[in-house]
Short mmCIF file of C-alpha atoms and ligand atoms in Angstrom, two decimals:
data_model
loop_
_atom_site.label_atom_id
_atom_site.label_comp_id
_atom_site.label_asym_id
_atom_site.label_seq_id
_atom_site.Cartn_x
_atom_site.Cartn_y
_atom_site.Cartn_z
CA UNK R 1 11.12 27.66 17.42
CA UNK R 2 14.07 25.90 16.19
CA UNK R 3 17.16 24.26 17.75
CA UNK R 4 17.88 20.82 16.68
CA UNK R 5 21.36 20.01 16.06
CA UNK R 6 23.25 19.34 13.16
CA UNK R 7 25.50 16.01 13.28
CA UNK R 8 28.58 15.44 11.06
CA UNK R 9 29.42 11.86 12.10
CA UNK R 10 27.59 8.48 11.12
CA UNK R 11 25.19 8.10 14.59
CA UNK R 12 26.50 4.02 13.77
CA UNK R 13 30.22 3.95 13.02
CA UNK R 14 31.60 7.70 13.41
CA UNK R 15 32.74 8.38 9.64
CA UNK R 16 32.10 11.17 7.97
CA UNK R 17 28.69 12.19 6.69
CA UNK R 18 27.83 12.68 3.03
CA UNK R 19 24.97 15.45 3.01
CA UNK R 20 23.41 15.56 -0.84
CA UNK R 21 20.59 17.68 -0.39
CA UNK R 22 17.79 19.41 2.06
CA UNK R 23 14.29 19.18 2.31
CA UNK R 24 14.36 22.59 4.18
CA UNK R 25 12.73 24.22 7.07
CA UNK R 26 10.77 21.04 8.31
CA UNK R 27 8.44 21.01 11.61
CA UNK R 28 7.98 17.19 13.63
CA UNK R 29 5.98 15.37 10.45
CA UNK R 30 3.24 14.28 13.52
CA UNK R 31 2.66 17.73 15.45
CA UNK R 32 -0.80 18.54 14.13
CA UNK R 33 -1.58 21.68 15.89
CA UNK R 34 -4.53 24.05 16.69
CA UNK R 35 -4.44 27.53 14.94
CA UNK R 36 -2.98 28.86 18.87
CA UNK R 37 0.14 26.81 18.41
CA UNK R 38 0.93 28.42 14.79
CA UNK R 39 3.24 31.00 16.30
CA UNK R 40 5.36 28.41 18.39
CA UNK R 41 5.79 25.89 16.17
CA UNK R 42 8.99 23.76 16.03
CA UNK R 43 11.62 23.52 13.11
CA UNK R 44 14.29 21.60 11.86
CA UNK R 45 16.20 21.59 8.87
CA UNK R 46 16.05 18.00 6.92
CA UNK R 47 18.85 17.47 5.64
CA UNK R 48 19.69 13.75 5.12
CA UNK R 49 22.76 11.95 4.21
CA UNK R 50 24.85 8.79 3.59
CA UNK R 51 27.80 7.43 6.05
CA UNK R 52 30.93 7.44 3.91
CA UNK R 53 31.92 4.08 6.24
CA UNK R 54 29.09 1.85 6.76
CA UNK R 55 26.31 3.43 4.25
CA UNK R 56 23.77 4.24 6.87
CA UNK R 57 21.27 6.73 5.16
CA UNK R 58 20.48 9.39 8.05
CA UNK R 59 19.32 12.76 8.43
CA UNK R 60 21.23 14.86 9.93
CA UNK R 61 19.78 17.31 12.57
CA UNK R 62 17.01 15.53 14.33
CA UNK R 63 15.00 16.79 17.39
CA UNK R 64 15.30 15.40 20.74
CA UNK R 65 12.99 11.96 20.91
CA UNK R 66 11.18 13.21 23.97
CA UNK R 67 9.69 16.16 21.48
CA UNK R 68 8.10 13.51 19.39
CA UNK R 69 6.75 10.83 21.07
CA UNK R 70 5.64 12.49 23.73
CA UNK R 71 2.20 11.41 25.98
CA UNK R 72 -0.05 13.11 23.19
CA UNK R 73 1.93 11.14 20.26
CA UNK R 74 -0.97 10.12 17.72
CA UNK R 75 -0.10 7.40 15.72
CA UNK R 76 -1.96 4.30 16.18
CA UNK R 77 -1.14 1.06 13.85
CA UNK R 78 -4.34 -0.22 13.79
CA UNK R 79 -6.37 2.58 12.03
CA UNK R 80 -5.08 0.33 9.24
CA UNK R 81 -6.54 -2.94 8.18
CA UNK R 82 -3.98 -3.95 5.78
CA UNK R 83 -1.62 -3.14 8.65
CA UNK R 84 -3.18 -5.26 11.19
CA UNK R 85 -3.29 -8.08 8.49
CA UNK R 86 0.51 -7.85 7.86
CA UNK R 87 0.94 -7.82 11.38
CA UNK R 88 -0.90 -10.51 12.07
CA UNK R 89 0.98 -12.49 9.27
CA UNK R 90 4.12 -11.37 10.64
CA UNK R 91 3.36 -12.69 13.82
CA UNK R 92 2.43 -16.08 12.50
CA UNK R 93 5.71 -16.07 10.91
CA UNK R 94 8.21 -15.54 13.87
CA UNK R 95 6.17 -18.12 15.48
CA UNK R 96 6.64 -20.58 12.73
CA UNK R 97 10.16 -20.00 11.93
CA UNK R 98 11.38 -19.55 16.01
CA UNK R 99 8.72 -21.04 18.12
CA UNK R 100 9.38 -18.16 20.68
CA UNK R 101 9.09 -18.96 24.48
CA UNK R 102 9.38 -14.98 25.44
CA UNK R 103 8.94 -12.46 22.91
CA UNK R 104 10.18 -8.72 23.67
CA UNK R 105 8.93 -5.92 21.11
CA UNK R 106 10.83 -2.44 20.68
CA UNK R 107 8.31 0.09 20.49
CA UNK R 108 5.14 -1.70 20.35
CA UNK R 109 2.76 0.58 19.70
CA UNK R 110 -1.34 -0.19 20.29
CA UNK R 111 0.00 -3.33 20.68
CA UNK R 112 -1.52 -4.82 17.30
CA UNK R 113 1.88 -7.40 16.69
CA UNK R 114 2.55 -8.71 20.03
CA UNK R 115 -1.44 -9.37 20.20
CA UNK R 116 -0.97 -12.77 18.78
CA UNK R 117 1.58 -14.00 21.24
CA UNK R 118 -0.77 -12.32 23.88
CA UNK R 119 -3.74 -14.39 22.79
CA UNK R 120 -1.84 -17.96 22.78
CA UNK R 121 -0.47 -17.17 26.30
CA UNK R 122 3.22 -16.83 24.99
CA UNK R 123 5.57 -14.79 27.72
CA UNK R 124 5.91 -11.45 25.96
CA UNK R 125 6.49 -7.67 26.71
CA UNK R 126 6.27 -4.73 24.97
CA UNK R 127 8.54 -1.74 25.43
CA UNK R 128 6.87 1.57 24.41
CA UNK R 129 7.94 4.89 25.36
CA UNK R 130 4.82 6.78 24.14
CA UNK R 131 2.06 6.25 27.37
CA UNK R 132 -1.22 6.75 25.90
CA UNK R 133 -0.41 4.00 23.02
CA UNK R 134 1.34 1.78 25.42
CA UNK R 135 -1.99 2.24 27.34
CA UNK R 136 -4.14 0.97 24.43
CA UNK R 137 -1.99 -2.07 24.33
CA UNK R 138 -2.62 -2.91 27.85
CA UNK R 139 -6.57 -3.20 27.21
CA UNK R 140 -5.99 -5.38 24.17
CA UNK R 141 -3.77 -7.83 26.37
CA UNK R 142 -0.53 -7.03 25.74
CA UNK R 143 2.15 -6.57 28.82
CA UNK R 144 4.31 -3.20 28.27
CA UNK R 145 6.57 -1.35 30.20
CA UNK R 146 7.08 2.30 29.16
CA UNK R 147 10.67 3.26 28.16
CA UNK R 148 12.55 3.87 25.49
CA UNK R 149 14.65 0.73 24.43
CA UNK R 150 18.55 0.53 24.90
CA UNK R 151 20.97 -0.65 26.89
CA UNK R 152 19.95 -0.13 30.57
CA UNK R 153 16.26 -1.44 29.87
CA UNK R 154 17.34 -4.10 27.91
CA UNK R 155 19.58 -5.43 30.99
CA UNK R 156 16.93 -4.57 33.04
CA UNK R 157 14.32 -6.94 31.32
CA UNK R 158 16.92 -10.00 31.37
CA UNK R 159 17.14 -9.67 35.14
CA UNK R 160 13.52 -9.68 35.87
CA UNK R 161 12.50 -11.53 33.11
CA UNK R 162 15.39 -13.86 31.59
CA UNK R 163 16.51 -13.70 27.98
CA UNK R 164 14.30 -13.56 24.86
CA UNK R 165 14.02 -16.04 22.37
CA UNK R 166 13.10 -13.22 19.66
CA UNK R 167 13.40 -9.71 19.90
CA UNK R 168 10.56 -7.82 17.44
CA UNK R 169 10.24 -4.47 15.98
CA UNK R 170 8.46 -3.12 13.00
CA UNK R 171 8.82 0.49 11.52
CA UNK R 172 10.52 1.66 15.18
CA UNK R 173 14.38 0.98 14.96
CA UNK R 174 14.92 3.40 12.43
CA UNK R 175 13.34 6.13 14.86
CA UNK R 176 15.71 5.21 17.54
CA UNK R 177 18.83 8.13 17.06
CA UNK R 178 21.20 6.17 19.59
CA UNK R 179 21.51 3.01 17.52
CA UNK R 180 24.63 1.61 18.96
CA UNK R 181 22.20 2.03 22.19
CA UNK R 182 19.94 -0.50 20.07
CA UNK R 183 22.08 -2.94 19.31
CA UNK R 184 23.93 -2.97 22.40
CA UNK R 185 20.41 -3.69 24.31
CA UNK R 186 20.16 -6.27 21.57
CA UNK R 187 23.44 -8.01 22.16
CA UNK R 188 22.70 -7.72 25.67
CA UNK R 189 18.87 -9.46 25.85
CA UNK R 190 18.94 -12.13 23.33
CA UNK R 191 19.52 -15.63 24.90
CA UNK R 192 22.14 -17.78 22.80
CA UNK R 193 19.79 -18.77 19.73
CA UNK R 194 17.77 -16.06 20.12
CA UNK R 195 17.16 -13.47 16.94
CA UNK R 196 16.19 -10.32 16.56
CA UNK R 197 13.63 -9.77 13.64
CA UNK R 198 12.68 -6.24 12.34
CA UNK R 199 11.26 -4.43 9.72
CA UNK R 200 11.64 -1.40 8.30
CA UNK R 201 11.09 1.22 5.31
CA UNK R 202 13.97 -0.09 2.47
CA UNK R 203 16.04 2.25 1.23
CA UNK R 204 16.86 -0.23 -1.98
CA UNK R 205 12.64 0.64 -2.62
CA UNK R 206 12.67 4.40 -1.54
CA UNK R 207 15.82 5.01 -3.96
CA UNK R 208 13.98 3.25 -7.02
CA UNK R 209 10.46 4.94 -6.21
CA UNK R 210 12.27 8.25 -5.82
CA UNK R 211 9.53 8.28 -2.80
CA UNK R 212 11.57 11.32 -0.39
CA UNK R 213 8.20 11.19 2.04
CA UNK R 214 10.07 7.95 3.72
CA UNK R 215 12.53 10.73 5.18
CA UNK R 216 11.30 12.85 7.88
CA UNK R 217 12.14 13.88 12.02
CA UNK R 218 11.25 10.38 12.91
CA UNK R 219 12.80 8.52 10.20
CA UNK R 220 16.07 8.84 11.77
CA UNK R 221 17.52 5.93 9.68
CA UNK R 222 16.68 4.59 6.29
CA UNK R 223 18.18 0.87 6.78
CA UNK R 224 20.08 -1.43 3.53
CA UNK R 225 21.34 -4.25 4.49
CA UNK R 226 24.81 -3.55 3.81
CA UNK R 227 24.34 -1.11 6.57
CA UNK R 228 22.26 -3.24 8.90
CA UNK R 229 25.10 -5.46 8.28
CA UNK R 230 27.58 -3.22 9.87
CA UNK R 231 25.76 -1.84 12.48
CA UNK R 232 25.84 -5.29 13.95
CA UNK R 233 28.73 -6.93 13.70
CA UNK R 234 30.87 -4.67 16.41
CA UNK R 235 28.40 -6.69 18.65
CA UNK R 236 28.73 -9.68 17.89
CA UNK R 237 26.08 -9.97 15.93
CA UNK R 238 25.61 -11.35 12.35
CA UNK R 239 22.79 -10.45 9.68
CA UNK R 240 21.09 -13.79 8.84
CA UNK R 241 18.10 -13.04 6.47
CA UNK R 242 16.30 -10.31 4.72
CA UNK R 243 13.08 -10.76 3.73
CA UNK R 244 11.14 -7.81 1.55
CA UNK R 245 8.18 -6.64 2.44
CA UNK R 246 5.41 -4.83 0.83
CA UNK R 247 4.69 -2.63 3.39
CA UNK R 248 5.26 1.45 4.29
CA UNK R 249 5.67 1.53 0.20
CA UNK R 250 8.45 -0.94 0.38
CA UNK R 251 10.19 -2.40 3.69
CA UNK R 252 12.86 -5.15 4.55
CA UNK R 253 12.72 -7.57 7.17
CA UNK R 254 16.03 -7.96 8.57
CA UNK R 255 16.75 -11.26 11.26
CA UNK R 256 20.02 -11.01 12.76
CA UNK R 257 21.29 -13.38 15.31
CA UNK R 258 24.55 -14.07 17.10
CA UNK R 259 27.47 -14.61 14.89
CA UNK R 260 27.79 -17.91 14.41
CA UNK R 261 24.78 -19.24 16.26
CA UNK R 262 22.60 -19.98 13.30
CA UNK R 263 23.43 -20.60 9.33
CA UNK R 264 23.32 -16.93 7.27
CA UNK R 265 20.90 -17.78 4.87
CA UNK R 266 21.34 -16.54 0.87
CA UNK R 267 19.06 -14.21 1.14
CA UNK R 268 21.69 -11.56 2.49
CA UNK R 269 24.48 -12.32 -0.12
CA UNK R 270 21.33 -11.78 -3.16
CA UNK R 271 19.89 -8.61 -1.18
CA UNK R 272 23.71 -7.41 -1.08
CA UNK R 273 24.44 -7.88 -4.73
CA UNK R 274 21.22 -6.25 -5.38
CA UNK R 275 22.15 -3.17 -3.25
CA UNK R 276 25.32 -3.05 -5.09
CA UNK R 277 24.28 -3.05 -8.46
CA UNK R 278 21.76 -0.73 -7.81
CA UNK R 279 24.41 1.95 -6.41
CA UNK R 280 23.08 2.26 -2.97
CA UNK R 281 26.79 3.43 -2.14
CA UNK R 282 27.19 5.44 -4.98
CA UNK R 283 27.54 9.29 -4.59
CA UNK R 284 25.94 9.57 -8.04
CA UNK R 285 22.73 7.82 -7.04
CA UNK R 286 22.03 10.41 -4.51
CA UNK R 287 22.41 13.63 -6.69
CA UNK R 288 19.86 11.69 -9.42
CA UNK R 289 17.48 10.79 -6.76
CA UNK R 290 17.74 14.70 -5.47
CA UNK R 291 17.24 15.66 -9.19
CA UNK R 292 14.10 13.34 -9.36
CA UNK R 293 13.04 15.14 -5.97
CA UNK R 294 12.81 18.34 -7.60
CA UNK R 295 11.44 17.39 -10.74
CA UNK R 296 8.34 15.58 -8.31
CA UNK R 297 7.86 18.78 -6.98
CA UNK R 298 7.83 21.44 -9.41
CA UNK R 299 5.29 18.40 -11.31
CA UNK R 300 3.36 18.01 -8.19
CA UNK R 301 2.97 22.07 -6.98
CA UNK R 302 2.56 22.70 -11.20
CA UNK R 303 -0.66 20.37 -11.64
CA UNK R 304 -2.56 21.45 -8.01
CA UNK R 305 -1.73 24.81 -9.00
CA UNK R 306 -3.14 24.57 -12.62
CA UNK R 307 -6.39 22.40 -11.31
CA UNK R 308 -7.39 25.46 -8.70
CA UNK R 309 -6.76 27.63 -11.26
CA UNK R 310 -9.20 26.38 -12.99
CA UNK R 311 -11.51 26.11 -10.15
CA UNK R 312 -11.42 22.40 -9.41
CA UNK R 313 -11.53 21.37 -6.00
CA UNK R 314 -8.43 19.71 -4.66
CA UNK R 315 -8.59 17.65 -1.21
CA UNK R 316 -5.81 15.53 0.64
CA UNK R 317 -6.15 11.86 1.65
CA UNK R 318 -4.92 10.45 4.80
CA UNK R 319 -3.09 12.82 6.90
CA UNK R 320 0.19 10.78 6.83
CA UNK R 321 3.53 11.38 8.55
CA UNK R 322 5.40 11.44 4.88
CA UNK R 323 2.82 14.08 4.26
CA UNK R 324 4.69 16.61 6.11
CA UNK R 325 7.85 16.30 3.95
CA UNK R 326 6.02 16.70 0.73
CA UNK R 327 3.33 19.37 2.01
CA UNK R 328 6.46 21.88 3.60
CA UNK R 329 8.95 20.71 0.60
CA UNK R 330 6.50 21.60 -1.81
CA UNK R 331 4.86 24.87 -0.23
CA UNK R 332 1.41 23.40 -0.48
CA UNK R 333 -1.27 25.21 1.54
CA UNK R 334 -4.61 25.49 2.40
CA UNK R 335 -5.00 27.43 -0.76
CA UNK R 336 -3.91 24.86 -3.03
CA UNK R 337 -5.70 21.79 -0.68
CA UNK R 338 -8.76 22.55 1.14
CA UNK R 339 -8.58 19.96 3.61
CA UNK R 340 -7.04 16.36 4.22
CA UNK R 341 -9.50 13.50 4.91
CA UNK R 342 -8.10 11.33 8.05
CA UNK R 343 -9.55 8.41 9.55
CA UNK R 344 -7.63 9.15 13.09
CA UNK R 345 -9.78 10.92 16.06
CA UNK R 346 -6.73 12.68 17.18
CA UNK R 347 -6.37 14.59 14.22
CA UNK R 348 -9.43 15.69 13.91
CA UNK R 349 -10.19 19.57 13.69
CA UNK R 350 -6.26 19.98 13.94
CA UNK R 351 -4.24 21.51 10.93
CA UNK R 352 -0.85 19.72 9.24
CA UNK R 353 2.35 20.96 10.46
CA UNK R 354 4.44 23.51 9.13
CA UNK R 355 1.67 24.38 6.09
CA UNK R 356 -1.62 24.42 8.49
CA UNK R 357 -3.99 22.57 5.90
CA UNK R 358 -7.33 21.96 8.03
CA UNK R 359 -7.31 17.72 9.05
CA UNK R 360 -10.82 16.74 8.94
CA UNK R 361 -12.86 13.24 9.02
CA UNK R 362 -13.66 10.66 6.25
CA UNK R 363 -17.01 12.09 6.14
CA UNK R 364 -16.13 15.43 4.92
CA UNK R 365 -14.40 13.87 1.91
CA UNK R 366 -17.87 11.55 1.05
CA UNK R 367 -20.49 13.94 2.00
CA UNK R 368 -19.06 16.15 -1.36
CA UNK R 369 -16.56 15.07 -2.94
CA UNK R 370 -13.79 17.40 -4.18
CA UNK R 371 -12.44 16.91 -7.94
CA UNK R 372 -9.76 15.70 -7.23
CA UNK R 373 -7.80 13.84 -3.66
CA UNK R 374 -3.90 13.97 -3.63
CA UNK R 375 -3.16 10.54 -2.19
CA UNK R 376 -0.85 11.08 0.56
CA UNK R 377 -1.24 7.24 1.78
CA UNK R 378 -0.12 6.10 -1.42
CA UNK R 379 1.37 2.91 0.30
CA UNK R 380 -1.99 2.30 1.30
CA UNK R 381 -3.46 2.77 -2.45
CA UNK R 382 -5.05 -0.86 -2.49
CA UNK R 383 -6.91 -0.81 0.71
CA UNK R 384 -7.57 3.04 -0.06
CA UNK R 385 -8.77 2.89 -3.91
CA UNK R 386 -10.69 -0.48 -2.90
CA UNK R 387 -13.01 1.15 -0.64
CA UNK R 388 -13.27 4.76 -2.07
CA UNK R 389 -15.11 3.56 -5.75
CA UNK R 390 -17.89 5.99 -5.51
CA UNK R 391 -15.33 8.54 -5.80
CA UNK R 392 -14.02 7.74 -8.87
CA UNK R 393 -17.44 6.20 -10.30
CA UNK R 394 -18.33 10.53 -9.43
CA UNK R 395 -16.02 11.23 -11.65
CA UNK R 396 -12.95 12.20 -9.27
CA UNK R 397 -9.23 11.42 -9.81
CA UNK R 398 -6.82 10.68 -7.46
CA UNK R 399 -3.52 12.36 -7.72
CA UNK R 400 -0.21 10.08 -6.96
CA UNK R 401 3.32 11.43 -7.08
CA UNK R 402 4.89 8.26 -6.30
CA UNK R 403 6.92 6.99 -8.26
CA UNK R 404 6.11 9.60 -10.64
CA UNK R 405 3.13 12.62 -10.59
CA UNK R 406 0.28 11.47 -12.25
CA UNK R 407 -3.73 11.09 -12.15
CA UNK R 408 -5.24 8.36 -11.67
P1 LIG J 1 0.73 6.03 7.50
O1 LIG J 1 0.65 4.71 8.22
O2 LIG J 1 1.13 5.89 6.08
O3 LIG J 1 1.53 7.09 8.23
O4 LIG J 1 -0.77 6.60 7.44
C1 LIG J 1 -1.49 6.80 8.59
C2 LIG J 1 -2.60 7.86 8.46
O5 LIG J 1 -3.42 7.64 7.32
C3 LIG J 1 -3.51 7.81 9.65
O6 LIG J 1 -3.69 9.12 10.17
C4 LIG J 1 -4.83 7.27 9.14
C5 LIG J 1 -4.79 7.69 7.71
N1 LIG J 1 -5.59 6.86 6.83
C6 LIG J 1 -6.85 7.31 6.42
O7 LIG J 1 -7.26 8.39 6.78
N2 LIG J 1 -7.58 6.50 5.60
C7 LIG J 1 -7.14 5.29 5.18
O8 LIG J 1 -7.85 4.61 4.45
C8 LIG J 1 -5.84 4.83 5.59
C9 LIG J 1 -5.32 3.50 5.14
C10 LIG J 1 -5.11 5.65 6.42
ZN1 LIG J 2 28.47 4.86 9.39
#
């Protein structure tokens, strides 16, 4: 099945788009299937591109939200522990810097951010359209409503609940297609002094890792802040901070607030300068990262290839979203991987999409471990290289491809 549609105009400001490349025939990077789905699976094309006004990096045909986070959706933030630490520190610093009365979070997940706020009885509510993960938030404390965020809901919350003193998100804006929707809702919930404080996959860090897995069906954006910057200000709003983050392989955290109401800190005119010397507007910069692209794969599909040819065993690790992108870009099977170790239930016994490589627990990678894991939650590679040691001390190597292919 296929049927997305292809846009031409920035989602943000309306200019033309700037298409440099395409990832291909690409199914939803979180639709791990059972063997009688195969035959109806769904495809896009990813094809992503810059705005030639405000710089937004987008793709450009994107499936309808509904197909993707959908009741069965299965990504939960806290099979992570590094995550849940750098949400918990990110909680601790919104309180610190804004001393929040009533905290509102777009698209809070299992609930692992708001949490905090929960536990010292701070008014809060989460707003999370997928059911099941909103549900898991409910039993760990945390107050949502299940929608997706924009205008109308945002409204809707003021009424019944007054106006919020910060609004949160992490790793969720850039999934939301109708942005203006965003930061209309925005505009329309925060209370005078009130910010809004996000964070989000960097495309300043994505550009210099060459790391292409960052783009995918629910990546709909890949923020800067020159173009957080101008997504804003039609509303009123003004981009006050940006903070990086190590996260997702390299995030920003933007604050923005309402123009004039607090002082725009220097942060933004460094992180600016930065973005400009780096090219992030430049036309050029986008045909070398799509040459770097290619180069990653033919590297990446050469070595797997070469190792099973000479009868090494070759496993994934962590069954990623980003995995998707590289798995279908590359045309990596279950002949060249035998199987991707994931910690997460729901993917269990269920195969990747587009390239049907068999998902199957942590135990199946320790009970015999292959030759070699490709490490597909390379933005995890602390947490994951810390506590896989017997792997390596039996002689396996990992294999990275970001920022370059190599073995490790
Ligand atoms: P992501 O947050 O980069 O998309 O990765 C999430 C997936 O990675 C999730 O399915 C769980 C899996 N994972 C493991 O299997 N083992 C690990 O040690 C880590 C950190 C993640
Ligand atoms: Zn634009």
């Amino acid at each position: 099945m296929t049927g997305a549609r292809e846009l031409s105009a920035c989602r943000a400001c309306g200019a033309q788009l700037r298409s440099f490349m395409s990832f291909g025939r690409m199914p939803l990077a979180n639709a791990f299937l059972a063997p009688a789905e195969f035959s109806k699976e769904y495809f896009y094309e990813l094809k992503p591109a810059l705005c030639g006004g405000c710089g937004l990096f987008q793709i450009t045909e994107q499936p309808a939200p509904e197909q993707m986070f959908h009741p069965q959706y299965a990504f939960f933030t806290r099979t992570s522990k590094s995550m849940v630490a750098h949400f918990g520190a990110y909680a601790r610093w919104v309180q610190t810097q804004f001393a929040p009365n009533f905290v509102v979070e777009v698209g809070c997940n299992d609930g692992v951010l708001l949490e905090t706020f929960a536990r010292q009885g701070v008014q809060h509510l989460g707003i999370e359209p997928s059911a099941n993960v909103a549900a898991v938030a409910e039993k760990h404390g945390v107050r949502t409503q299940v929608a997706f965020f924009g205008e109308a809901v945002a409204r809707d919350v003021r009424t019944r609940h007054g106006a919020a003193d910060v609004i949160l998100a992490a790793n969720v804006i850039c999934h939301i297609p109708d942005i203006r929707g965003v930061a209309a809702g925005v505009a329309a919930l925060l209370g005078p002094k009130g910010v809004f404080v996000f964070e989000e996959p960097y495309l300043g860090a994505m550009i210099d890792k060459g790391s292409y897995d960052q783009i995918y069906d629910e990546h709909v954006f890949i923020f800067s802040a020159q173009s957080v910057a101008a997504l804003f200000r039609p509303f009123g709003l003004e981009l006050i901070q940006c903070l990086p983050q190590p996260t997702h392989g390299g995030s920003m955290r933007y604050v923005v607030a309402r123009a004039g109401a607090r002082p725009v800190t220097e942060s933004v005119a460094r992180t600016l300068a930065l973005e400009d010397m780096q090219g992030l507007q430049r036309s050029e910069t986008y045909e070398h990262f799509r040459a770097r692209c290619e180069r990653n794969r033919e590297q990446l599909v050469g070595l797997v290839r070469d190792l099973r040819a000479k009868g090494h065993r070759v496993v994934g690790y962590a069954a990623t979203s980003k995995s998707t992108t590289v798995l279908n870009y590359c045309g990596l099977g279950p002949d060249d991987i035998e199987f991707i170790s994931d910690t997460t239930p729901e993917k269990q016994g269920k195969f990747t999409p587009g390239t049907h490589i068999p998902v199957r627990p942590h135990e199946d990678f320790t009970r015999r471990y292959p030759d070699f894991a490709v490490l597909f939650g390379w933005n995890h590679e602390a947490e994951i290289l810390g506590k896989e040691q017997a792997f390596a001390a039996a002689g396996g190597k990992w294999i990275k491809f970001v920022p370059g292919v190599q073995l490790a």
